[in-house]
XYZ file of C-alpha atoms in Angstrom:
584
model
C 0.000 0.000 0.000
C 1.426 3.772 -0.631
C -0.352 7.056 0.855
C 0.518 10.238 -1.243
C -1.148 13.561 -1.071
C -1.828 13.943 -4.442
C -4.059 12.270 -7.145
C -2.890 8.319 -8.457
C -0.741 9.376 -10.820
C -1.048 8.529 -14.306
C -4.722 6.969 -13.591
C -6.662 9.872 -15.976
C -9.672 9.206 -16.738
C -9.415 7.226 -20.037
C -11.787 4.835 -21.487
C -11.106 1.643 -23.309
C -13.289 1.304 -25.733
C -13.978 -0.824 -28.739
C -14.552 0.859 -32.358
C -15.505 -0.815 -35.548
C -12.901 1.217 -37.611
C -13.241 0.960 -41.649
C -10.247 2.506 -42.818
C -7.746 1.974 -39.801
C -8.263 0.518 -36.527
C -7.284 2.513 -33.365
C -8.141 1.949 -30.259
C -9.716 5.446 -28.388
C -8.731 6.603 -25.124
C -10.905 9.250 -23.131
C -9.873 12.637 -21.567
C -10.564 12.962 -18.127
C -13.616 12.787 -16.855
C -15.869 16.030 -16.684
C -17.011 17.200 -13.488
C -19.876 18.449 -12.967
C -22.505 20.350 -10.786
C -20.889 22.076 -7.291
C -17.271 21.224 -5.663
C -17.754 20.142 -2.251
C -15.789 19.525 0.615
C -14.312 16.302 0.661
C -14.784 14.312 3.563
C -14.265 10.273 4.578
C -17.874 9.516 3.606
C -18.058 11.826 0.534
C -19.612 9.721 -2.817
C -20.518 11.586 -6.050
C -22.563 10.330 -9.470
C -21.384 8.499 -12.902
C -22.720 9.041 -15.619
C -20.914 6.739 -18.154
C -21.891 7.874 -21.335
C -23.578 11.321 -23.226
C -25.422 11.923 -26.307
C -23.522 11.325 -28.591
C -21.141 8.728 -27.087
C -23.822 6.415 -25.336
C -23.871 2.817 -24.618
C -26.448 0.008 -26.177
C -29.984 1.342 -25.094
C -31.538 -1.163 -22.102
C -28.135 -2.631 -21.405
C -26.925 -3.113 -18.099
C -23.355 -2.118 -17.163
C -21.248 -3.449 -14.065
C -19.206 -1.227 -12.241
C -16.081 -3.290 -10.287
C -13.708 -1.888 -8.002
C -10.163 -1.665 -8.571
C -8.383 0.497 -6.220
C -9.825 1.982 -3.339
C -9.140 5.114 -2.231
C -9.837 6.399 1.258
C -9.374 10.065 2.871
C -7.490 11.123 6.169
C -9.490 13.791 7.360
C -7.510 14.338 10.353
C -3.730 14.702 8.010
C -5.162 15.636 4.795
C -3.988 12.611 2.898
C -5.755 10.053 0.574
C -4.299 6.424 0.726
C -4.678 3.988 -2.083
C -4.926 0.170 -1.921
C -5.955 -2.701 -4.469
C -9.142 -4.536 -3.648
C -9.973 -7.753 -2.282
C -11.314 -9.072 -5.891
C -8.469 -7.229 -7.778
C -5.773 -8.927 -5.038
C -7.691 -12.127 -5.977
C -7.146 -11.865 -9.875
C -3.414 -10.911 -9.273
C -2.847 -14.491 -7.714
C -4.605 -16.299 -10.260
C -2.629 -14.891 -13.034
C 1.004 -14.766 -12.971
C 2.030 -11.605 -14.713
C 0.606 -9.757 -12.364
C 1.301 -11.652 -8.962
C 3.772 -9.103 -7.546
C 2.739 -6.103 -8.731
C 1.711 -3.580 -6.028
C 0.042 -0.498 -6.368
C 3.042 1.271 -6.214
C 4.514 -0.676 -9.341
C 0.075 -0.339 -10.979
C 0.587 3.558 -11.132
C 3.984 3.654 -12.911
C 2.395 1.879 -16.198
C 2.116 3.279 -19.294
C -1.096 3.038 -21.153
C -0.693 -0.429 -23.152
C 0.432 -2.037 -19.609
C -3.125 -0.437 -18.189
C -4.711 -1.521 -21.268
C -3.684 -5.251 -21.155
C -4.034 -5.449 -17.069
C -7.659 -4.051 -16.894
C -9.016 -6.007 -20.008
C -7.637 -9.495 -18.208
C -9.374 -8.339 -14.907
C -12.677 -7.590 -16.996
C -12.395 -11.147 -18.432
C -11.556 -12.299 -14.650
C -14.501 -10.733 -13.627
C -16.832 -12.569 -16.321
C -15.076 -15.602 -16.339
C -15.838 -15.571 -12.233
C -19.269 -14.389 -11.881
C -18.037 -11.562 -9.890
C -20.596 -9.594 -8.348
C -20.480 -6.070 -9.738
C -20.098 -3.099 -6.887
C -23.097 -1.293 -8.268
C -25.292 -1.912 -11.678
C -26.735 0.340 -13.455
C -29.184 0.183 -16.140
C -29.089 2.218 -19.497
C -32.782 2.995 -20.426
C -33.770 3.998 -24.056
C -31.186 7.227 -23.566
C -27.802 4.668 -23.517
C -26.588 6.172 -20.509
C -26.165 4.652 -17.043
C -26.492 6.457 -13.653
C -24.222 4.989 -10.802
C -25.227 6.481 -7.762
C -22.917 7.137 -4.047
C -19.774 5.654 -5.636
C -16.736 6.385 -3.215
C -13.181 7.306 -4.130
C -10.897 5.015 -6.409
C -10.173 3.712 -9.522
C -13.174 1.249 -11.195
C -13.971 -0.419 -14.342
C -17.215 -0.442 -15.973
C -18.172 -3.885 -18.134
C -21.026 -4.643 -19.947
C -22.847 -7.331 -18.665
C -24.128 -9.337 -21.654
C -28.049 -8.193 -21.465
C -27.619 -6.558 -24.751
C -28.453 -7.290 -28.495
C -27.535 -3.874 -29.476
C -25.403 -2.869 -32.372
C -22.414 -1.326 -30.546
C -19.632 -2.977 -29.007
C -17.745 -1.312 -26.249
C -14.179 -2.024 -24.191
C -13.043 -1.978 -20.978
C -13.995 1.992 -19.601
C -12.159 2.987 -16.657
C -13.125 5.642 -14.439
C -11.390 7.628 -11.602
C -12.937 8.875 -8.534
C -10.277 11.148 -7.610
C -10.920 14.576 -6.049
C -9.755 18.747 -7.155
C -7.343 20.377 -4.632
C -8.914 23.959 -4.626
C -7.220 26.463 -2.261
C -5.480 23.993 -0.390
C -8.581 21.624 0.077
C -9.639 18.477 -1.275
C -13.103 19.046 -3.162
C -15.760 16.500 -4.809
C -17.598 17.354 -7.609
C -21.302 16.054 -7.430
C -20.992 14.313 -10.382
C -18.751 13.330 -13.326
C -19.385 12.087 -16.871
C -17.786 9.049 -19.095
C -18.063 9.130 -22.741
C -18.169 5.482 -24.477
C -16.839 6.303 -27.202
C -18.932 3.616 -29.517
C -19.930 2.798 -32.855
C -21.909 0.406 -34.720
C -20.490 -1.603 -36.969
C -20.584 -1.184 -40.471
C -21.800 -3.471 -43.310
C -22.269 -2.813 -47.027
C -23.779 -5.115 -49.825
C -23.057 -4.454 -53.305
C -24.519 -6.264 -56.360
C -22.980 -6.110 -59.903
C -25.198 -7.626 -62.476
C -24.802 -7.823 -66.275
C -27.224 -5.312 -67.902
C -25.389 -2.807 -65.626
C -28.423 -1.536 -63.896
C -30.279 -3.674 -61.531
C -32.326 -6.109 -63.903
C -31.682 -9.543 -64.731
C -32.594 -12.563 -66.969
C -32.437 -16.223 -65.896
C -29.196 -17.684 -66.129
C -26.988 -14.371 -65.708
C -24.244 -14.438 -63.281
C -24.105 -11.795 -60.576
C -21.357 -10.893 -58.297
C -22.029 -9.646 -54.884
C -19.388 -7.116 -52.735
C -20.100 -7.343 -48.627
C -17.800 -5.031 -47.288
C -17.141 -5.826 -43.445
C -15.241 -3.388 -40.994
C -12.777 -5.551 -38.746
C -13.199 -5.572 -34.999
C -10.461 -4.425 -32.610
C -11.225 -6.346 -29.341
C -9.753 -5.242 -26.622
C -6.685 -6.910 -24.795
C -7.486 -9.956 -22.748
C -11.024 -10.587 -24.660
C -11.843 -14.559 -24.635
C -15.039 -13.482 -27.127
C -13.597 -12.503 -30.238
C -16.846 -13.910 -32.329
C -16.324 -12.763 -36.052
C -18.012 -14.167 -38.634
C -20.674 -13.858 -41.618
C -23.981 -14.826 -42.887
C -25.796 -14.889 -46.477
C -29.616 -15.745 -46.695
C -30.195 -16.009 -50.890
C -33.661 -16.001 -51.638
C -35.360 -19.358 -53.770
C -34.251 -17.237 -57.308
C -30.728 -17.620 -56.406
C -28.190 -20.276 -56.323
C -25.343 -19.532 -54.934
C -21.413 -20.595 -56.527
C -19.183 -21.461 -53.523
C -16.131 -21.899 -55.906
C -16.558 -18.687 -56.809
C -16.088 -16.561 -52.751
C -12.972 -14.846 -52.225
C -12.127 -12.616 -49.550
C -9.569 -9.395 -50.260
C -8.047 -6.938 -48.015
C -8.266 -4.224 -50.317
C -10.504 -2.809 -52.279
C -9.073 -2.746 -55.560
C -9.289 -6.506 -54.857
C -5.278 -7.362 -55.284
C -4.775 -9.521 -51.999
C -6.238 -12.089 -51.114
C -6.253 -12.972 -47.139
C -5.038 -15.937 -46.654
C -7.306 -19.256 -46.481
C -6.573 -20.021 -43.146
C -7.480 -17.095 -41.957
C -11.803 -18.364 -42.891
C -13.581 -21.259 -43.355
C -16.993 -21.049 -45.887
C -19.633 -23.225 -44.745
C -22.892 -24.232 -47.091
C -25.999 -24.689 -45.293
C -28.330 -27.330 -46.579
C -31.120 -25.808 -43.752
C -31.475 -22.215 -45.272
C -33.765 -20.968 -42.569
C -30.927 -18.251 -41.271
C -28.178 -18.806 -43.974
C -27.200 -19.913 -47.549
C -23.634 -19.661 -46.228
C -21.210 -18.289 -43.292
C -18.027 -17.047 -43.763
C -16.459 -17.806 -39.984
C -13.059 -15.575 -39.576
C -10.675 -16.241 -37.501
C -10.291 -13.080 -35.997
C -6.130 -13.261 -34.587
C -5.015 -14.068 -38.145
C -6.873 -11.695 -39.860
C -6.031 -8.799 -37.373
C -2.116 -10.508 -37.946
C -2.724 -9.977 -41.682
C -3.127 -6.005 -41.008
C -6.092 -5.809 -42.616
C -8.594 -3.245 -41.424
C -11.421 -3.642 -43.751
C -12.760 -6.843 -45.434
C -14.041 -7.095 -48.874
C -16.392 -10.421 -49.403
C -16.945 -11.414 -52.835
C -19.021 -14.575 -54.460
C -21.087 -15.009 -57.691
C -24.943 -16.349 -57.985
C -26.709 -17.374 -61.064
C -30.466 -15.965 -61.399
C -32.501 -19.865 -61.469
C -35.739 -20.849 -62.805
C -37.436 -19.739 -59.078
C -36.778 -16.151 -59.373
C -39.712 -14.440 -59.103
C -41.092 -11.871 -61.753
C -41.634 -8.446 -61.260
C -41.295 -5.675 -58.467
C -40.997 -7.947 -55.442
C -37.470 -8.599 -56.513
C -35.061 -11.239 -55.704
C -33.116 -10.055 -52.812
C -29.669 -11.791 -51.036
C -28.946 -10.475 -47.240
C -26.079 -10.409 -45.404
C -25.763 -10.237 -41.901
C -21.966 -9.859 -39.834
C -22.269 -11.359 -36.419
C -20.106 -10.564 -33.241
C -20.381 -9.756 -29.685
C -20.854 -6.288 -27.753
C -19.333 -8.329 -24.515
C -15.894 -9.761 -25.675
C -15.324 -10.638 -22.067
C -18.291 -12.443 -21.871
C -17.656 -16.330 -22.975
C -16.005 -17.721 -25.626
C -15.827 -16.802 -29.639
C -18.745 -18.444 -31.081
C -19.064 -20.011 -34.179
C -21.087 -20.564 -37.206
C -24.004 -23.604 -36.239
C -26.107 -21.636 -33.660
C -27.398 -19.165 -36.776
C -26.340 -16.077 -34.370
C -28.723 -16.766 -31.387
C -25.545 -16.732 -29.527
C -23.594 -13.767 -31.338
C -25.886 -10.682 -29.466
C -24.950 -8.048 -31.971
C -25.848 -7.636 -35.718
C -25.675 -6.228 -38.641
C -27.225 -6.327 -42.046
C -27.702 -5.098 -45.166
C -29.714 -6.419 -48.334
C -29.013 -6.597 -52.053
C -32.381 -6.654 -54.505
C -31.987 -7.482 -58.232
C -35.344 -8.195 -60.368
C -36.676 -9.762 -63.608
C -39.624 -9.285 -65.425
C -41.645 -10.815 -67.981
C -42.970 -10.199 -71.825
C -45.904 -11.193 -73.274
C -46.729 -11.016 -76.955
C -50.332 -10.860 -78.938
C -49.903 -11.885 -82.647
C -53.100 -11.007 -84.319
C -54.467 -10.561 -88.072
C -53.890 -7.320 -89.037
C -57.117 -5.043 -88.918
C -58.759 -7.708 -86.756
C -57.302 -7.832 -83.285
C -59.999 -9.946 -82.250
C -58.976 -12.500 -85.059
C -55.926 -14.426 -83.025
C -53.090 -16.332 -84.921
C -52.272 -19.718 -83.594
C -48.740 -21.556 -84.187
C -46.449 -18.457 -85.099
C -43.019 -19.210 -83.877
C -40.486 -16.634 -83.436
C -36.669 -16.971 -82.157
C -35.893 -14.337 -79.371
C -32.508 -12.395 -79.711
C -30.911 -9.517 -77.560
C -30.243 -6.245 -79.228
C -25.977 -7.504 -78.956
C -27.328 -9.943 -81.601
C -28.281 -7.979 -84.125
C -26.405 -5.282 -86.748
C -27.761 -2.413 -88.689
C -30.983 -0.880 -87.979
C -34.505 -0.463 -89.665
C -35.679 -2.991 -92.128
C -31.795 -3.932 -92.907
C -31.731 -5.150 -89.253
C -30.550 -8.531 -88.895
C -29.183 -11.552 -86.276
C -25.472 -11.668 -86.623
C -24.115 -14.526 -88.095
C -23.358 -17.496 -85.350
C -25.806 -15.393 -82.729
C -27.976 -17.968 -80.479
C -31.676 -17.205 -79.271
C -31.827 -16.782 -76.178
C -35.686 -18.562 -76.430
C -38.024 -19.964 -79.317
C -41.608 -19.306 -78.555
C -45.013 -20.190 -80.056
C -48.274 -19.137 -79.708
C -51.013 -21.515 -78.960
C -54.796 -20.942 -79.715
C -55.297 -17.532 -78.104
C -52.646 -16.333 -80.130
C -50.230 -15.078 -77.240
C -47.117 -16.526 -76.047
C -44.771 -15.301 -72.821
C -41.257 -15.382 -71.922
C -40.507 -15.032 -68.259
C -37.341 -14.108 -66.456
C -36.117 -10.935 -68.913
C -33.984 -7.972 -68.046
C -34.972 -4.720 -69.026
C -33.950 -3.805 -72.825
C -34.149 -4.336 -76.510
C -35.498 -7.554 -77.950
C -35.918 -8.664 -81.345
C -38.016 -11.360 -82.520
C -37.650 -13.245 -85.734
C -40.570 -15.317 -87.082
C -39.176 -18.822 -88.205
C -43.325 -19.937 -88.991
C -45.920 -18.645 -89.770
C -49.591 -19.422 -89.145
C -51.163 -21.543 -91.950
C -52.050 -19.368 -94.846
C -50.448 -16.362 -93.024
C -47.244 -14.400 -95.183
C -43.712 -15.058 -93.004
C -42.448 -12.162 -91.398
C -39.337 -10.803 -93.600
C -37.802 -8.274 -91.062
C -37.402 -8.758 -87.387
C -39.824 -7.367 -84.715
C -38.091 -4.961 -82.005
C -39.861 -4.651 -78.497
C -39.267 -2.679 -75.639
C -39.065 -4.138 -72.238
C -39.126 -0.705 -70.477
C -41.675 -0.351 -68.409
C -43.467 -3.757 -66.861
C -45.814 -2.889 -64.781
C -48.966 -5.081 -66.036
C -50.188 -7.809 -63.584
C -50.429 -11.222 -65.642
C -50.240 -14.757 -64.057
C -48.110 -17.302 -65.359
C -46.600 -21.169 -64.700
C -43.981 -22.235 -65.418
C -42.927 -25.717 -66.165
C -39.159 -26.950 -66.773
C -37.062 -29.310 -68.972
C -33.666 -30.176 -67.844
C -30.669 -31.580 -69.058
C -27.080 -33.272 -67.574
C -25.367 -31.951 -70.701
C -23.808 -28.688 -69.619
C -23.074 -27.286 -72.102
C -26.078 -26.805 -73.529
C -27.579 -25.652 -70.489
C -28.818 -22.037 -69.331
C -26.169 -21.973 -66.402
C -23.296 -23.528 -65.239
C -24.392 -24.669 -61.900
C -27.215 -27.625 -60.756
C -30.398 -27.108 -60.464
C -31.756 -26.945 -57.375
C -34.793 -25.621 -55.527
C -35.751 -25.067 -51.622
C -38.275 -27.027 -49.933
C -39.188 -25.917 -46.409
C -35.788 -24.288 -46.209
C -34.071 -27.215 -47.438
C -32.117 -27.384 -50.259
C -32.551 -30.028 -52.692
C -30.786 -30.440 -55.702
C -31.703 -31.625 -59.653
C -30.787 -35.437 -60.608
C -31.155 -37.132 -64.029
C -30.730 -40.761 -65.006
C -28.889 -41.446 -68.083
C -31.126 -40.815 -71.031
C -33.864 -39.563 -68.925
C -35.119 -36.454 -68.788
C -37.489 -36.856 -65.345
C -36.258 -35.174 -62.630
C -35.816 -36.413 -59.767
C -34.957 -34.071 -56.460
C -33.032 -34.764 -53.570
C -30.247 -33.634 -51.027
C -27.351 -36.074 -52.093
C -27.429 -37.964 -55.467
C -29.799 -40.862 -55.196
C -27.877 -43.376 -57.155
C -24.693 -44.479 -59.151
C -26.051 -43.999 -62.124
C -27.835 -40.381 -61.441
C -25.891 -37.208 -62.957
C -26.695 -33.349 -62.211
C -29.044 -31.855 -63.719
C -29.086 -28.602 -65.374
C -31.494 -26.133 -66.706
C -32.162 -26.419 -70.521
C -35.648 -24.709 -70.828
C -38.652 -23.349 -69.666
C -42.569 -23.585 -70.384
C -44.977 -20.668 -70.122
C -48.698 -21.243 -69.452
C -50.603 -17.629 -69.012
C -53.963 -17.249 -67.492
C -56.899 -14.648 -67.507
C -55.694 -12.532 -64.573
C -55.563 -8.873 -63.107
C -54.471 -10.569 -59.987
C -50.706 -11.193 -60.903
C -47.441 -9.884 -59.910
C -46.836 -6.442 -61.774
C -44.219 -6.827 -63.569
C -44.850 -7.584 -67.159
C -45.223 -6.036 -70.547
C -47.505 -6.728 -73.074
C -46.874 -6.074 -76.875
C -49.177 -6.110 -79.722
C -48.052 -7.755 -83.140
C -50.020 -7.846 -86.630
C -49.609 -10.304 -89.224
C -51.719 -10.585 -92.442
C -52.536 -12.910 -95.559
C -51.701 -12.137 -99.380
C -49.060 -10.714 -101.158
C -47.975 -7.238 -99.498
C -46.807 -7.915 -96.097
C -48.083 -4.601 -93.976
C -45.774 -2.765 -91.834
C -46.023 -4.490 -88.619
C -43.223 -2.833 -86.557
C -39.745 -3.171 -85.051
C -36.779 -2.344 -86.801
C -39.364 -2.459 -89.910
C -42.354 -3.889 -88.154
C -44.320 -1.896 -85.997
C -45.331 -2.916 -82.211
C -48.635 -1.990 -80.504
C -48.242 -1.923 -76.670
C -51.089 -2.673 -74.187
C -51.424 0.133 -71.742
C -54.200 -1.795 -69.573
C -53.211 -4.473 -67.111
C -56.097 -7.012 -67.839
C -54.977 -9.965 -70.136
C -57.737 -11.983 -72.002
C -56.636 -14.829 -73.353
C -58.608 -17.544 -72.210
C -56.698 -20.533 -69.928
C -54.575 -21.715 -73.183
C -50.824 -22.997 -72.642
C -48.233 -21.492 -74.062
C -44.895 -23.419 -75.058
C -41.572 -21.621 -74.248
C -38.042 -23.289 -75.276
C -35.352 -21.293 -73.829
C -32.101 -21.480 -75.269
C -28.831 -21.204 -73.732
C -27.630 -17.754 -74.278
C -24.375 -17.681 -76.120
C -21.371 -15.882 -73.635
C -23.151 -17.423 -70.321
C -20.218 -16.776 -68.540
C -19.059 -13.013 -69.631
């Protein structure tokens, strides 16, 4: 023990406390604390107020926060001196860890701030680890700040006690109880103030998709960017839980082979493998996928920020129109870091108490076409086919437009007895359809039909059925079908020669291979019910020998403003293609 007349020297009031940082991570240490309210006589019994945390530097709201004693601090009336002495539970931790057994408190006050840093985070983890009884609690209501009332002289630590799911993560704060000499005279203020110094941590999800805007077609690739700030637990933490989660939704299959992690953001290094494991769910209740870090090797890689990147294909689930088909990501850790042990992956973060998230929406949409005899757009035309083609398959414009040479249709369509067929699963853009029949005793179209997918907003209901194949290459993606079934995954099999599907979660048989989507068929129905999301084009056709103008880059298109579709409860047959450059 070691009496002295002034304050502990070099205990200042400075906070510990933990920061999500996205461009550098360092740690932040507090000024002293502000006193405030009257100075008052110090006495033996005197006590004051914390307030550990302000407005803009408050705790998790509703958390509760543990206040533990380190030194103790007691005043000599009678010889004006304060005396200083570790306590009981502080004396305990010293013998129970050896770089601190013989350390006094005379030995305590000479450390520099890393020393201070590294002793008070192992005695907050002592505390957890022990179910130490906090001196005082304190509780911090919907404001974030907690009031800890008639605390005596000394030197304490404040620890969250694990009651929180909040967003921000906090260290070790220390606070000194140390009076103001004012004309010769010890004085108390009547209360003092901690800042926490917190932040929440910060996730970003970017999508890049090929049509450069936010619309897709079935079978495109996209790449998703999650861009994760790295922790920077404090010393002597036994929770350092790091790690993240992706949810796709049923339009979505995910491409493990394809997730790398960088430590930059140009996306030049890589961090090392064994620095994260990826883990595929086949439950997709709370996850497609974690990414579980291992938080001392990528804090010994120097990284600061994390850049998350992984490719999907858009499958023959994703949903048409304005509901979108959205991918979240969630980072899980822990706002106590002295409470427990790092968790992992497998508990779907009901043990990781602090989140955050952010979600990624892409969408498709549909197109419907009416072929009809020209001047009688009641008079339907059965049994037209055309061959669908993106505007990047076609050269010159006008009637001299036509499909490059070794271009593949993305679809072949035909209209059935109402005369309309549908292709589902479209980005926005140019199309171009080129009639390869035409209905008996009906002229063949000589010039392709352009149509506008601009603005889909009509509500038509469609089904879809499937064909698959196990020949991949002429498939619509590179990847297996597969499907979710009361958030199970379940994948596409085929027999040799056989082109029934059959679904399961491991392949059923020796001789079953993947299967993988080759086309699609449209039925549409009489509806005003669908999802919005579709557009509807008009297109004429007519008998004889002078083919009328009938639109597109020659041939004119009528659009349907209205959002009813009549066309009876015929099926419509749609063979997609597989679009040429899948994987650009």
């Amino acid at each position: 023990m070691k009496t002295q007349s002034k304050t502990i020297k070099g205990l200042v009031a400075w906070i510990l406390t933990f920061i999500v940082v996205v461009a550098t991570a360092i740690p932040t240490w507090a000024t002293t604390n502000n006193g405030t309210g009257n100075l008052v006589k110090l006495t033996k019994d005197s006590t004051t107020t914390i307030y550990v945390g302000t407005t803009d530097n408050e705790a998790n709201k509703n958390d509760i926060l543990g206040l533990y004693q380190v030194i103790q601090t007691t005043f000599d009336e009678k010889n004006n001196t304060l005396t200083h002495q570790f306590t009981e539970e502080f004396n305990k931790f010293k013998q129970e860890n050896q770089k601190y057994k013989d350390i006094n408190e005379d030995t305590y006050m000479k450390y520099e701030e890393e020393q201070l840093k590294a002793v008070l985070g192992e005695f907050a983890a002592y505390v957890k680890a022990h179910s130490v009884e906090a001196d005082k609690t304190a509780n911090t209501g919907d404001t974030g700040i907690a009031r800890f009332d008639t605390v005596g002289l000394g030197q304490y630590i404040v620890v969250g006690l694990g009651s929180s799911t909040g967003t921000k993560i906090y260290q070790t704060v220390s606070v000194e109880v140390q009076p103001s000499v004012e004309n010769g005279e010890y004085k108390l203020y009547e209360s003092y103030t901690v800042d926490m110094k917190t932040a929440d941590v910060p996730i970003e999800k970017e999508v890049t998709v090929p049509s450069g805007d936010n619309s897709v077609s079935i079978g495109d690739k996209v790449t998703y960017t999650v861009t994760v700030g790295i922790p920077t637990y404090p010393a002597g933490a036994t929770n350092k839980t790091f790690y993240m989660g992706d949810k796709m939704s049923n339009g979505l299959t995910f491409d493990d082979a394809s997730l790398k992690v960088y430590t930059d953001e140009a996306r030049k290094n890589l961090l090392d493998s064994e620095a994260y494991t990826v883990e595929k769910k086949e439950d997709t209740t709370n996850a497609t996928f974690y990414v579980n870090f291992d938080y001392d090797k990528v804090v010994a890689a120097g990284a600061t920020t994390l850049y998350v990147v992984y490719d999907a294909y858009i499958n023959e689930n994703a949903q048409v129109g304005t509901v979108g088909i959205t991918n979240e990501a969630k980072l899980y850790y822990t706002s106590n870091p002295f409470d427990g042990n790092t968790w992992e992956p497998g508990h779907d973060g009901e043990e990781a108490n602090g989140e955050a998230s952010d979600t990624a929406t892409v969408y498709t949409y549909g197109l419907v076409i009416k072929k009809y005899e020209t001047a009688n757009e009641n008079k339907v035309l059965a049994n037209a086919t055309f061959e669908v083609y993106k505007a990047s398959d076609i050269i010159n414009e006008g009637a001299d437009a036509t499909v490059n040479s070794g271009a593949k249709p993305i679809a072949t369509i035909t209209t059935d007895a109402t005369g309309y067929i549908a292709l589902n699963g479209l980005a926005k853009g140019t199309y171009y359809l080129k009639e390869t029949k035409a209905p008996s005793g009906y002229n063949l179209l000589t010039e392709l039909v352009q149509v506008e997918l601009t603005n889909p907003t009509s509500k038509i209901t469609t089904t879809n059925n499937y064909k698959y194949t196990s020949n991949i290459e002429e498939a619509m993606m590179d990847v297996q079908a597969q499907r979710i079934v009361d958030n199970t995954v379940e994948y596409g099999w085929l027999q040799k020669d056989s082109t029934k599907v059959t679904w399961a979660k491991n392949k059923p048989g020796d001789t079953y291979l993947p299967a993988y989507l080759l086309s699609t068929e449209t039925s549409v129905s009489n509806s005003e019910n669908g999802e919005a999301g579709y557009e509807i084009a008009k297109v004429e056709n007519s008998t004889g020998a002078q083919l009328p103008s009938t639109g597109g880059a020659g041939r004119k298109v009528f659009y349907i403003a209205g959002p009813i579709l009549m066309v009876g409860a015929g099926v419509i047959l749609v063979t997609r293609k597989r679009m040429e450059g899948k994987d650009n």
